[in-house]
Short mmCIF file of C-alpha atoms and ligand atoms in Angstrom, two decimals:
data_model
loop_
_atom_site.label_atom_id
_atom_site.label_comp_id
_atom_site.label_asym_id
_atom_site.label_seq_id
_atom_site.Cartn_x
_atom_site.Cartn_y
_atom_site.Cartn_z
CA UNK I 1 -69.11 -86.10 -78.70
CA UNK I 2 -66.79 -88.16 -80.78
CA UNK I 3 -63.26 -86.32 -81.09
CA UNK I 4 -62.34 -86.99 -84.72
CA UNK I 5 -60.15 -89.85 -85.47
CA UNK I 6 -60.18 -91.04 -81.84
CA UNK I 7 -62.14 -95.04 -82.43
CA UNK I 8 -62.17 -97.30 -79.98
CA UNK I 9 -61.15 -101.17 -80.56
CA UNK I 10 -61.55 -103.90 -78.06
CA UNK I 11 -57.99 -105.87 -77.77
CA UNK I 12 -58.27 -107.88 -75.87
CA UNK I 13 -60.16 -110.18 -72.95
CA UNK I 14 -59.46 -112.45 -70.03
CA UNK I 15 -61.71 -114.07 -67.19
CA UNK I 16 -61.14 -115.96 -64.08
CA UNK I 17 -63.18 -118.06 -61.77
CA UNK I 18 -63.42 -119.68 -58.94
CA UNK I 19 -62.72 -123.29 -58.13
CA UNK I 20 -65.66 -124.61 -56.46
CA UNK I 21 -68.46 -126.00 -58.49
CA UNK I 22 -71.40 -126.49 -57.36
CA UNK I 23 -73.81 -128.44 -59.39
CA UNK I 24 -78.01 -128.69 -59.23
CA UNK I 25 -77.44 -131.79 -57.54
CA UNK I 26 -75.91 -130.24 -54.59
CA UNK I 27 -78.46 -127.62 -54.68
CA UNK I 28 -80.99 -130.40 -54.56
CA UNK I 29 -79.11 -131.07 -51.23
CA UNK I 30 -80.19 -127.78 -49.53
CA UNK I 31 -83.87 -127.00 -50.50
CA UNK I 32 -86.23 -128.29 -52.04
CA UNK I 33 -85.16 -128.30 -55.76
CA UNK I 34 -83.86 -131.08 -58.87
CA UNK I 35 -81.29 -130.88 -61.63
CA UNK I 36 -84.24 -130.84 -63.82
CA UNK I 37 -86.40 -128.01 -62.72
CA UNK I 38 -83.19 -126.06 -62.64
CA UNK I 39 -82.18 -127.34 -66.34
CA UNK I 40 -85.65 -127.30 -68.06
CA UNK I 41 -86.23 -123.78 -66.43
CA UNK I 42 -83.02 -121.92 -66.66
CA UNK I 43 -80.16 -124.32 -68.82
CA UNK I 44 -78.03 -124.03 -66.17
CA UNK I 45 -75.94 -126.99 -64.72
CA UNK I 46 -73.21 -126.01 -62.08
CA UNK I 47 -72.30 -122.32 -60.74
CA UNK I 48 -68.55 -121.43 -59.77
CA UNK I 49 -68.74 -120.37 -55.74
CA UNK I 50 -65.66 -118.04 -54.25
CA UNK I 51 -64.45 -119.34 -51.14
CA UNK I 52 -63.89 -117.28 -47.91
CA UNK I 53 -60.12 -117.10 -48.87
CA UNK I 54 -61.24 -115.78 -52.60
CA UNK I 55 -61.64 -112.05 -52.99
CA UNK I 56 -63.37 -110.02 -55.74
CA UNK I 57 -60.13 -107.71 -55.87
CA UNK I 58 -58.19 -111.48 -56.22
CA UNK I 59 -60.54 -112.47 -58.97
CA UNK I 60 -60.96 -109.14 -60.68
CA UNK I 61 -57.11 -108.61 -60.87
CA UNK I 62 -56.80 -112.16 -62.35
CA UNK I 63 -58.94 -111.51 -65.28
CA UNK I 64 -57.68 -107.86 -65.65
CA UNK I 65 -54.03 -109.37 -66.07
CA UNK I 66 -55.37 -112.20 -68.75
CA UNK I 67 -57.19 -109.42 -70.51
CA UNK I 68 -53.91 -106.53 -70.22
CA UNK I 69 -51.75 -110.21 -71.87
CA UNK I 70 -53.77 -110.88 -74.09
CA UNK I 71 -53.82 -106.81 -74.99
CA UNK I 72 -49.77 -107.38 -75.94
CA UNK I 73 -49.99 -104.08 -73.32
CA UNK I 74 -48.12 -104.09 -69.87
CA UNK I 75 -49.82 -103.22 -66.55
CA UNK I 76 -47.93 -99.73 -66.43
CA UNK I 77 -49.35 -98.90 -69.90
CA UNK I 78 -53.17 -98.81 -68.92
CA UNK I 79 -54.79 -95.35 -67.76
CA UNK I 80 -57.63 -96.11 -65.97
CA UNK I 81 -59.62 -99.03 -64.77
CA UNK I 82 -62.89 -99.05 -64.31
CA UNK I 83 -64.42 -102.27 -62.17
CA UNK I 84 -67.95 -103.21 -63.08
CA UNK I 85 -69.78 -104.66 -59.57
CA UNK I 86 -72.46 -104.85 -57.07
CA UNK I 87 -70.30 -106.50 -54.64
CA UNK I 88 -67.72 -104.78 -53.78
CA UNK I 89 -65.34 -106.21 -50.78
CA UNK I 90 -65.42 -102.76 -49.17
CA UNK I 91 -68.33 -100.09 -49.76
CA UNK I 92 -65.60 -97.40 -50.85
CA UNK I 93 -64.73 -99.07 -54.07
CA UNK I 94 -62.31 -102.37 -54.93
CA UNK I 95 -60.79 -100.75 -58.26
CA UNK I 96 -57.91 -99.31 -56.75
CA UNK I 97 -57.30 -102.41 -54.89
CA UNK I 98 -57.26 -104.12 -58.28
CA UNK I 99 -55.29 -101.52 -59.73
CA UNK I 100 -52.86 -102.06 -56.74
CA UNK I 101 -52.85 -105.92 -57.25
CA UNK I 102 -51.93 -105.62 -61.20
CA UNK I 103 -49.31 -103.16 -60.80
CA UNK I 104 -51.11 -100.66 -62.65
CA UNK I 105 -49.38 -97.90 -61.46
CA UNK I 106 -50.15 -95.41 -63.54
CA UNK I 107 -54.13 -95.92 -63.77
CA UNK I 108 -56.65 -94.19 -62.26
CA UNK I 109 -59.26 -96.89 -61.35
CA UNK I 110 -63.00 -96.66 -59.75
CA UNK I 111 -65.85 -98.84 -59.13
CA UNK I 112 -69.25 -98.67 -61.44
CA UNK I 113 -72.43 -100.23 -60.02
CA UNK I 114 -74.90 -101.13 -62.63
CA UNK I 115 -75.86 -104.62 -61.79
CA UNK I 116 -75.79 -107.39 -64.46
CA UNK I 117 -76.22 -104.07 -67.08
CA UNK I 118 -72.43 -102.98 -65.38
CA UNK I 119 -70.64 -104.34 -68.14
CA UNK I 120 -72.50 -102.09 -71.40
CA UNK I 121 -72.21 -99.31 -69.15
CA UNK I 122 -68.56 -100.01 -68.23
CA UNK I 123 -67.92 -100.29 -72.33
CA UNK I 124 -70.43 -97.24 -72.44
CA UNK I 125 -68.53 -95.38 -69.78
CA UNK I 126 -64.70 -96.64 -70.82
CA UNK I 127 -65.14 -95.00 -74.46
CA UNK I 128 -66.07 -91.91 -73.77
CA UNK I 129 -62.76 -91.34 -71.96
CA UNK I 130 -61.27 -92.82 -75.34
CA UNK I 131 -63.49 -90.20 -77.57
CA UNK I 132 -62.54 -87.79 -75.64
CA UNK I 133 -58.63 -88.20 -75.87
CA UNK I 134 -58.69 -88.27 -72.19
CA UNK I 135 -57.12 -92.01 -71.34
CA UNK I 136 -55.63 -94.23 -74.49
CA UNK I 137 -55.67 -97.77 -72.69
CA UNK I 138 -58.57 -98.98 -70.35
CA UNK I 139 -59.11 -101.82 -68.60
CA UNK I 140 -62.64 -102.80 -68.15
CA UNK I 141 -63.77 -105.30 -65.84
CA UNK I 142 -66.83 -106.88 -64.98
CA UNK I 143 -66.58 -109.23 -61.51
CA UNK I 144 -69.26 -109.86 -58.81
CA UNK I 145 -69.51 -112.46 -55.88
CA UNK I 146 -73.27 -112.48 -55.48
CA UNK I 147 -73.02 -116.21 -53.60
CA UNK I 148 -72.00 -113.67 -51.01
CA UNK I 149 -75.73 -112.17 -50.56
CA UNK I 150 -78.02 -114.92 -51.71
CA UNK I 151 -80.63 -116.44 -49.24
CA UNK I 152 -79.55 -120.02 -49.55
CA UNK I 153 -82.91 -121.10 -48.25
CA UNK I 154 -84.98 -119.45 -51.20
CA UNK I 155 -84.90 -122.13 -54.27
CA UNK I 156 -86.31 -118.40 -56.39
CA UNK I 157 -82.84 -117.31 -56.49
CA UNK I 158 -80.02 -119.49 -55.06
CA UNK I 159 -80.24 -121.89 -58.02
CA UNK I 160 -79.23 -118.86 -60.49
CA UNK I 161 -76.21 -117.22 -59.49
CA UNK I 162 -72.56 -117.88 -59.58
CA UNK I 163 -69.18 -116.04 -58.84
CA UNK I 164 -66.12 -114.89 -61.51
CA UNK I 165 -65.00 -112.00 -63.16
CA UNK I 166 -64.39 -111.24 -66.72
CA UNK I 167 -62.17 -108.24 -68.46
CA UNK I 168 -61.74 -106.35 -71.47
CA UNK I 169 -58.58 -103.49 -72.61
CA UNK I 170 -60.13 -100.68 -74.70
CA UNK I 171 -57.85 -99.11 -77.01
CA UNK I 172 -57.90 -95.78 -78.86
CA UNK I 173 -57.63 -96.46 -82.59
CA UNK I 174 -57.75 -94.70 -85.89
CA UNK I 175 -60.70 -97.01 -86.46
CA UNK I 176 -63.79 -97.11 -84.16
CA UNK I 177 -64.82 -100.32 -83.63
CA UNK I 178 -68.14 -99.50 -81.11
CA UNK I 179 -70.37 -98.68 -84.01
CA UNK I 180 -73.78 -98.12 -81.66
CA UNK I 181 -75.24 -98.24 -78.38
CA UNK I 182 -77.98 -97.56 -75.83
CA UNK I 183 -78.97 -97.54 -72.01
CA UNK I 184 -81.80 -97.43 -70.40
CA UNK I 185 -83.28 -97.23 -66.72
CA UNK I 186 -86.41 -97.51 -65.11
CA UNK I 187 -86.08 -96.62 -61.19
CA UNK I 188 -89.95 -97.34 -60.76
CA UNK I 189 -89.37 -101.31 -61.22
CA UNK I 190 -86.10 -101.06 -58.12
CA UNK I 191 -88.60 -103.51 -56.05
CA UNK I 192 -87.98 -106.39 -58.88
CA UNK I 193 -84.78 -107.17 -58.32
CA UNK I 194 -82.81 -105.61 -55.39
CA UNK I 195 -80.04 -106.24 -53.00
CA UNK I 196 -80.88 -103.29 -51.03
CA UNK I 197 -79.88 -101.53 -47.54
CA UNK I 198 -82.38 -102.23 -44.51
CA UNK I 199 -82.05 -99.85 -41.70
CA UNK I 200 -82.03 -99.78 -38.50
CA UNK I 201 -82.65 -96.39 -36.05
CA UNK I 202 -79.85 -95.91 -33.89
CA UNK I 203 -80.95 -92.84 -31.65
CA UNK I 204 -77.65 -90.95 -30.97
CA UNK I 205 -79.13 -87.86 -29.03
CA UNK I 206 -82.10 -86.99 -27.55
CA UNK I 207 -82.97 -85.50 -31.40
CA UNK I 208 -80.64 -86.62 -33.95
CA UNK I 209 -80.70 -90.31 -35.38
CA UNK I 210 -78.54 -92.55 -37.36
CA UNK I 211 -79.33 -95.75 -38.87
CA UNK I 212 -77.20 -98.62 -38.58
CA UNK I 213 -78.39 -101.41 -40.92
CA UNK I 214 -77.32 -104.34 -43.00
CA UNK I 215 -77.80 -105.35 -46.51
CA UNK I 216 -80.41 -108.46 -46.61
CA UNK I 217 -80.35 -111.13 -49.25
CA UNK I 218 -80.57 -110.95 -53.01
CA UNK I 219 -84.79 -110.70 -53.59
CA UNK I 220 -86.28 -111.29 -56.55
CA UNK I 221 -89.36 -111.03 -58.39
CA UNK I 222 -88.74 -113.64 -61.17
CA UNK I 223 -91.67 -113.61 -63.43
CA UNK I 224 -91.37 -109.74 -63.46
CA UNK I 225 -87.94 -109.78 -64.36
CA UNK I 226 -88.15 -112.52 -67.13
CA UNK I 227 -91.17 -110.66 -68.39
CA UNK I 228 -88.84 -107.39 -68.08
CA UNK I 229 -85.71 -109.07 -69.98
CA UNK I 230 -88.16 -110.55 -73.31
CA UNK I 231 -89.84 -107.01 -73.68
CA UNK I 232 -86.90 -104.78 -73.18
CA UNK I 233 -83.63 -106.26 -74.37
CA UNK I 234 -84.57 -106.97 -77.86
CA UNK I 235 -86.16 -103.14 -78.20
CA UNK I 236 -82.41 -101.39 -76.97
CA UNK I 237 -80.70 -103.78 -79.35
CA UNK I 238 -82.62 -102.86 -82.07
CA UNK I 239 -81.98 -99.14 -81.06
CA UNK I 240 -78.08 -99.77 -80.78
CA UNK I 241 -78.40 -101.21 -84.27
CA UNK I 242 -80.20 -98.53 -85.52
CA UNK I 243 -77.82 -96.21 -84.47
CA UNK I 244 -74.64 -98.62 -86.04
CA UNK I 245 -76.78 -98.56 -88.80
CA UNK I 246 -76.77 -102.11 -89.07
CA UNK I 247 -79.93 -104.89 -89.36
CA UNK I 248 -80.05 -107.68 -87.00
CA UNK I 249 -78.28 -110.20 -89.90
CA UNK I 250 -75.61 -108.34 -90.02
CA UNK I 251 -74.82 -109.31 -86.29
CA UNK I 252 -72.05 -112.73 -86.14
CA UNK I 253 -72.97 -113.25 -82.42
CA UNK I 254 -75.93 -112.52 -80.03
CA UNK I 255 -73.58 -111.95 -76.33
CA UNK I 256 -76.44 -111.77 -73.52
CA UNK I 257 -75.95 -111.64 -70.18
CA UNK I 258 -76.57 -114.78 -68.78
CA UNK I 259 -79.54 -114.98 -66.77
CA UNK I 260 -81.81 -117.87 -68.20
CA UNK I 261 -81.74 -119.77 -71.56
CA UNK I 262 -85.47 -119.06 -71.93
CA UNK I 263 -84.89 -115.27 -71.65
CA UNK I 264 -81.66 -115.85 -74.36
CA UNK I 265 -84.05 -118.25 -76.97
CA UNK I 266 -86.46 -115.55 -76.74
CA UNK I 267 -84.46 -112.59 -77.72
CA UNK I 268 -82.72 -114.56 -80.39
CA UNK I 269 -86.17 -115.34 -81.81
CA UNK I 270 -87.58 -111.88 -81.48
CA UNK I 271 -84.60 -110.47 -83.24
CA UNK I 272 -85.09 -113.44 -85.78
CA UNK I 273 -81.08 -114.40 -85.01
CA UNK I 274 -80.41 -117.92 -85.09
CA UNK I 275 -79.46 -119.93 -82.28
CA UNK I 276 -75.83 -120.91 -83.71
CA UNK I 277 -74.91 -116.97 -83.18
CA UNK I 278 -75.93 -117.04 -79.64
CA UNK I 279 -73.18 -117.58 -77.32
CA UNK I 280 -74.44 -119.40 -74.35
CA UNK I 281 -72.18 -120.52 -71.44
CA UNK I 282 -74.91 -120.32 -68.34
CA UNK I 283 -74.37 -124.30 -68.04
CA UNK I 284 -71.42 -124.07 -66.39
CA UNK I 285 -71.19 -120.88 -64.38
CA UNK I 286 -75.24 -119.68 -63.76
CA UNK I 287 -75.24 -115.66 -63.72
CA UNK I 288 -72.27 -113.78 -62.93
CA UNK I 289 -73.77 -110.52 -63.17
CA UNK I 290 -71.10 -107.92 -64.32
CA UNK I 291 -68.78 -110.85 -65.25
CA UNK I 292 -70.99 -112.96 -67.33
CA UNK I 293 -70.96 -110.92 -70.75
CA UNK I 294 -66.80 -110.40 -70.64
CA UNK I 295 -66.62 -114.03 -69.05
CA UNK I 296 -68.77 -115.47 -72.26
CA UNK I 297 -66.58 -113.60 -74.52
CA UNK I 298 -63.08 -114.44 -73.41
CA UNK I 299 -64.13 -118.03 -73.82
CA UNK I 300 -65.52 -117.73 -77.44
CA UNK I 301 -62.40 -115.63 -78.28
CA UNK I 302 -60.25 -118.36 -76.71
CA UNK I 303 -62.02 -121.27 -78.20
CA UNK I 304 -61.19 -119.45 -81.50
CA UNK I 305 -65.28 -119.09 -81.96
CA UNK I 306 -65.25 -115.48 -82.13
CA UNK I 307 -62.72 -113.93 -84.34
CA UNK I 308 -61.13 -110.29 -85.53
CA UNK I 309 -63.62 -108.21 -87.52
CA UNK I 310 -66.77 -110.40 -85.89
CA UNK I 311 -69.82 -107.89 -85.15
CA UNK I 312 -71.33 -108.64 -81.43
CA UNK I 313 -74.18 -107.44 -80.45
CA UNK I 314 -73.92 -107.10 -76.30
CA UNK I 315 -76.56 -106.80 -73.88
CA UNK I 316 -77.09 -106.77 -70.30
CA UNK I 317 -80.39 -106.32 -68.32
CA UNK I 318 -80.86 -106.58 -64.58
CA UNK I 319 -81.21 -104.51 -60.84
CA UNK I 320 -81.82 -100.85 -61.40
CA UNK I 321 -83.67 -101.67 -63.04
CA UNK I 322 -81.25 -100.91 -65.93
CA UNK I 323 -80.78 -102.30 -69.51
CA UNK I 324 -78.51 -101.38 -71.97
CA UNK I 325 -76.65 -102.51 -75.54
CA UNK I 326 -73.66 -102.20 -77.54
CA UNK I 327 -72.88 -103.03 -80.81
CA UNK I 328 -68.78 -103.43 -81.69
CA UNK I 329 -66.78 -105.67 -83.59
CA UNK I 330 -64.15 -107.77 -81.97
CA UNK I 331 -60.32 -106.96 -81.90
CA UNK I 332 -57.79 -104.39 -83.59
CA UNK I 333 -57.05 -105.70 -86.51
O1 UT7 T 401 -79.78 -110.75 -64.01
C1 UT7 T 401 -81.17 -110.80 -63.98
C2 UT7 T 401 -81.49 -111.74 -62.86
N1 UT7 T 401 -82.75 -112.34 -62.83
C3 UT7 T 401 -83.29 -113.10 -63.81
O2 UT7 T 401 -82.82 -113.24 -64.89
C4 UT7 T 401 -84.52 -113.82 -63.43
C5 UT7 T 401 -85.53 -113.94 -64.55
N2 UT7 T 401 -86.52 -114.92 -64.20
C6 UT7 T 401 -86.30 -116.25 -64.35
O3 UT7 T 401 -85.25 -116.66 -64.83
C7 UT7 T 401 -87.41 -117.20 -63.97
O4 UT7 T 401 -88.54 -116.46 -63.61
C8 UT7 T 401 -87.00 -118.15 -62.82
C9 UT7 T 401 -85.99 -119.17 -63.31
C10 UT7 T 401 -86.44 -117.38 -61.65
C11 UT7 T 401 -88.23 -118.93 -62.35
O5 UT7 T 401 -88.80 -119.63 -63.44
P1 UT7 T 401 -90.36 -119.52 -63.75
O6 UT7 T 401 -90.63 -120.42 -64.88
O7 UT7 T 401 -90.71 -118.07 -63.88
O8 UT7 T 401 -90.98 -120.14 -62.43
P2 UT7 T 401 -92.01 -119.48 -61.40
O9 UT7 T 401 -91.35 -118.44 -60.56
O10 UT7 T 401 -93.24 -119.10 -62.17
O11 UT7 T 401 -92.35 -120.72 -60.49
C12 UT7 T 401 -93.02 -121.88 -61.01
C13 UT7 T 401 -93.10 -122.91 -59.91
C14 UT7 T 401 -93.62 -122.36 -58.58
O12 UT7 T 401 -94.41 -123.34 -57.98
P3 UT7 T 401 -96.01 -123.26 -58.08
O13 UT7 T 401 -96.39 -121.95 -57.47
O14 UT7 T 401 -96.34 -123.33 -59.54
O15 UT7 T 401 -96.45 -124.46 -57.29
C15 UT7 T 401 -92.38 -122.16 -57.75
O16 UT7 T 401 -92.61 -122.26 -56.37
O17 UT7 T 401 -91.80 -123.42 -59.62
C16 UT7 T 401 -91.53 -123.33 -58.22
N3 UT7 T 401 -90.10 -123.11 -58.05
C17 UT7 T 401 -89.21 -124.12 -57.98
N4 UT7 T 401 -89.37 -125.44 -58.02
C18 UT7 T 401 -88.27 -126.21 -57.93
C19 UT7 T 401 -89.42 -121.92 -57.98
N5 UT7 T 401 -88.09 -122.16 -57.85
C20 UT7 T 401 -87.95 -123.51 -57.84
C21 UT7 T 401 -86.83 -124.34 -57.76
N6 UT7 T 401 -87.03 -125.69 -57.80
N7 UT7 T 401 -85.56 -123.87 -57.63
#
C-alpha cells in the first residue's frame, strides 16, 4: 500500500566491469563454436570475464559508488542496500560486504536472489520500503559473476554469459516515478534453467545423515527458455502497463535483460515497439544476469540517450523460473 505522497524517483545509475574481454573468436578457441553462429544466433560479440583477483563485492561496490555520485547523495546518506545476485562470494550474503566497501555506514544491506529477473524485483522490493516511509535513499544493485559456474566445455551456454554489475539510488519523492509493475514465477519450469545444489550423503552416525555437496555448472535448456522469454515477457509488460495505465507507444525505451537479440526483436515486435527504442548492449558484454538491465541503463543515461522524464519499460526473465516488469520514468527532475 502506497503511503500518500511518498513516490519514488530513480536518481541516479552507475555500472562497472571487468577488464578482460573475451571475444567469439576466443571462444572458437575452446569448443567447437564461430563468431558467426554466436552473432547470427544471439548478437553477441565479446563478454567481460572477472579475474581471480576481481570480486563481486569489488565490482558491486564500484557501480554502487558511480550510481550514489551520480545520485549528488554521499555513501552515509543511503539506508539500505539491497544487492541483486545469484553469485554471491559467500553463501551468507555479499551486501554488507558492499555496504562495508562504500562506506555506507548507516545502511542496512542484504542479498536478493532472483536470477536475471533480480533486478525488477530489487526495484520491486526497494520501493516498497520507499512507500512505506521506512528507508528514504536505496541503493539497488544488480551484479553477478556467472563465468564463475559455467561449464566451459558446453558451447549451449558458455558463449552467453559475461561478468559486471550495474546500480541504481531510489529516492523518496513527492512525485512517483514507478507508475506500474508485475512479477511472476513458475517453480514447475526450475529444470530449464538452473545452477542448482547436488548432494552428496555424508553418513554422520549410525542414523543421522548430512549431505555435503557442490553446486555443478550453469545447465540450460535453451529452446525452452527462448520459447519461455517470447511468450511471457511481452504478456507482464503489457500487465505493468496496464496497471501505469499507459499503451505500449507511450513507452521511449524497451530495457530487456540481455539474453539474446532474437528474444529482444521479438518482444519489440510483439509489443509493436520499434527497434530504435530498444536499448541493446549484449554485443559487448553477453548476459550479465542481475547486472545487465542497470548496466544497459547507466550507459544510455551516460551516452545522453536516455534522458529525465523518459518512460522505460524494464524487464527481466530468467532461473526460477521468474519474470517480472516495471514501468518508471527516468530521473528526479
Ligand atoms: O537469462 C536467460 C538465460 N538464457 C537464455 O536467454 C537462453 C535462451 N535461449 C537462447 O538464447 C537460444 O536457445 C540459444 C542461443 C541458447 C541457442 O540457440 P538456438 O537457435 O535455440 O539453437 P539450438 O539450441 O536449437 O541449437 C541449434 C544447433 C544444434 O545443432 P543441431 O542439433 O541442429 O545439429 C546445436 O548443437 O546449434 C548447435 N549449437 C551450436 N553450434 C555452434 C549449440 N550451441 C552452439 C554453439 N556453436 N555455441
Amino acid at each position: 500500500m502506497k503511503n500518500l505522497g511518498l513516490g519514488i524517483a530513480i536518481a541516479g545509475s552507475g555500472s562497472a566491469t571487468p577488464t578482460q574481454v573475451l571475444s567469439n573468436d576466443d571462444l572458437s578457441r575452446i569448443v567447437d563454436t564461430s563468431d558467426e553462429w554466436i552473432s547470427s544466433r544471439t548478437g553477441i560479440k565479446n563478454r567481460r570475464i572477472a579475474s581471480n583477483e576481481e570480486s563481486l563485492a569489488d565490482l558491486a561496490a564500484r557501480a554502487g559508488q558511480n550510481a550514489i555520485a551520480a545520485a549528488g547523495l554521499a555513501a552515509d546518506d543511503i539506508d539500505l542496500i539491497i544487492l541483486a545476485t545469484s553469485t554471491s562470494d559467500d553463501l551468507f550474503g555479499t551486501a554488507a560486504r558492499v555496504q562495508h566497501l562504500i562506506g555506507a555506514t548507516q545502511a542496512a544491506a542484504f542479498d536478493l536472489t532472483a536470477a536475471c529477473s533480480g533486478f525488477v524485483f530489487g526495484l520491486v522490493t526497494a520501493s516498497q520500503f520507499i512507500y512505506t516511509g521506512a528507508y528514504r535513499n536505496i541503493l539497488l544493485i544488480g551484479a553477478d559473476i556467472l563465468s564463475r559456474w559455467v561449464d566451459w566445455n558446453d558451447r549451449a551456454t558458455c558463449i552467453l554469459f559475461g561478468d559486471g554489475a550495474g546500480a541504481v539510488v531510489l529516492q523518496a519523492s513527492d512525485r512517483d516515478r514507478l507508475l506500474g509493475f508485475a512479477l511472476s514465477s513458475d517453480g514447475s519450469q526450475n529444470q530449464e534453467l538452473n545452477l542448482a545444489y547436488q548432494a552428496q550423503p555424508n553418513p554422520l552416525t549410525d542414523n543421522i545423515t548430512t549431505s555435503t555437496g557442490g553446486y555443478q555448472a550453469i545447465t540450460m535448456n535453451g529452446r525452452e527458455v527462448y520459447r519461455f522469454a517470447v511468450a511471457k515477457v511481452p504478456d507482464i509488460i503489457s500487465k505493468a502497463l496496464f496497471r501505469a495505465n499507459l499503451e505500449a507507444s507511450a513507452i521511449d525505451w524497451l530495457l530487456l535483460h540481455q539474453a539474446n537479440q532474437r528474444i529482444l526483436d521479438a518482444v519489440a515486435s510483439r509489443l509493436d515497439i520499434p527497434s530504435e527504442k530498444t536499448i541493446s548492449n549484449l554485443a559487448n558484454y553477453g548476459n550479465t544476469s542481475a547486472a545487465s538491465i542497470p548496466i544497459a541503463l547507466d550507459e544510455a543515461v551516460r551516452s545522453g540517450k536516455i534522458k529525465p522524464g523518459d518512460t522505460i519499460a524494464a524487464s527481466g526473465f530468467g532461473a526460477g523460473l521468474t519474470w517480472g516488469a516495471a514501468i518508471f520514468q527516468w530521473g528526479k527532475e
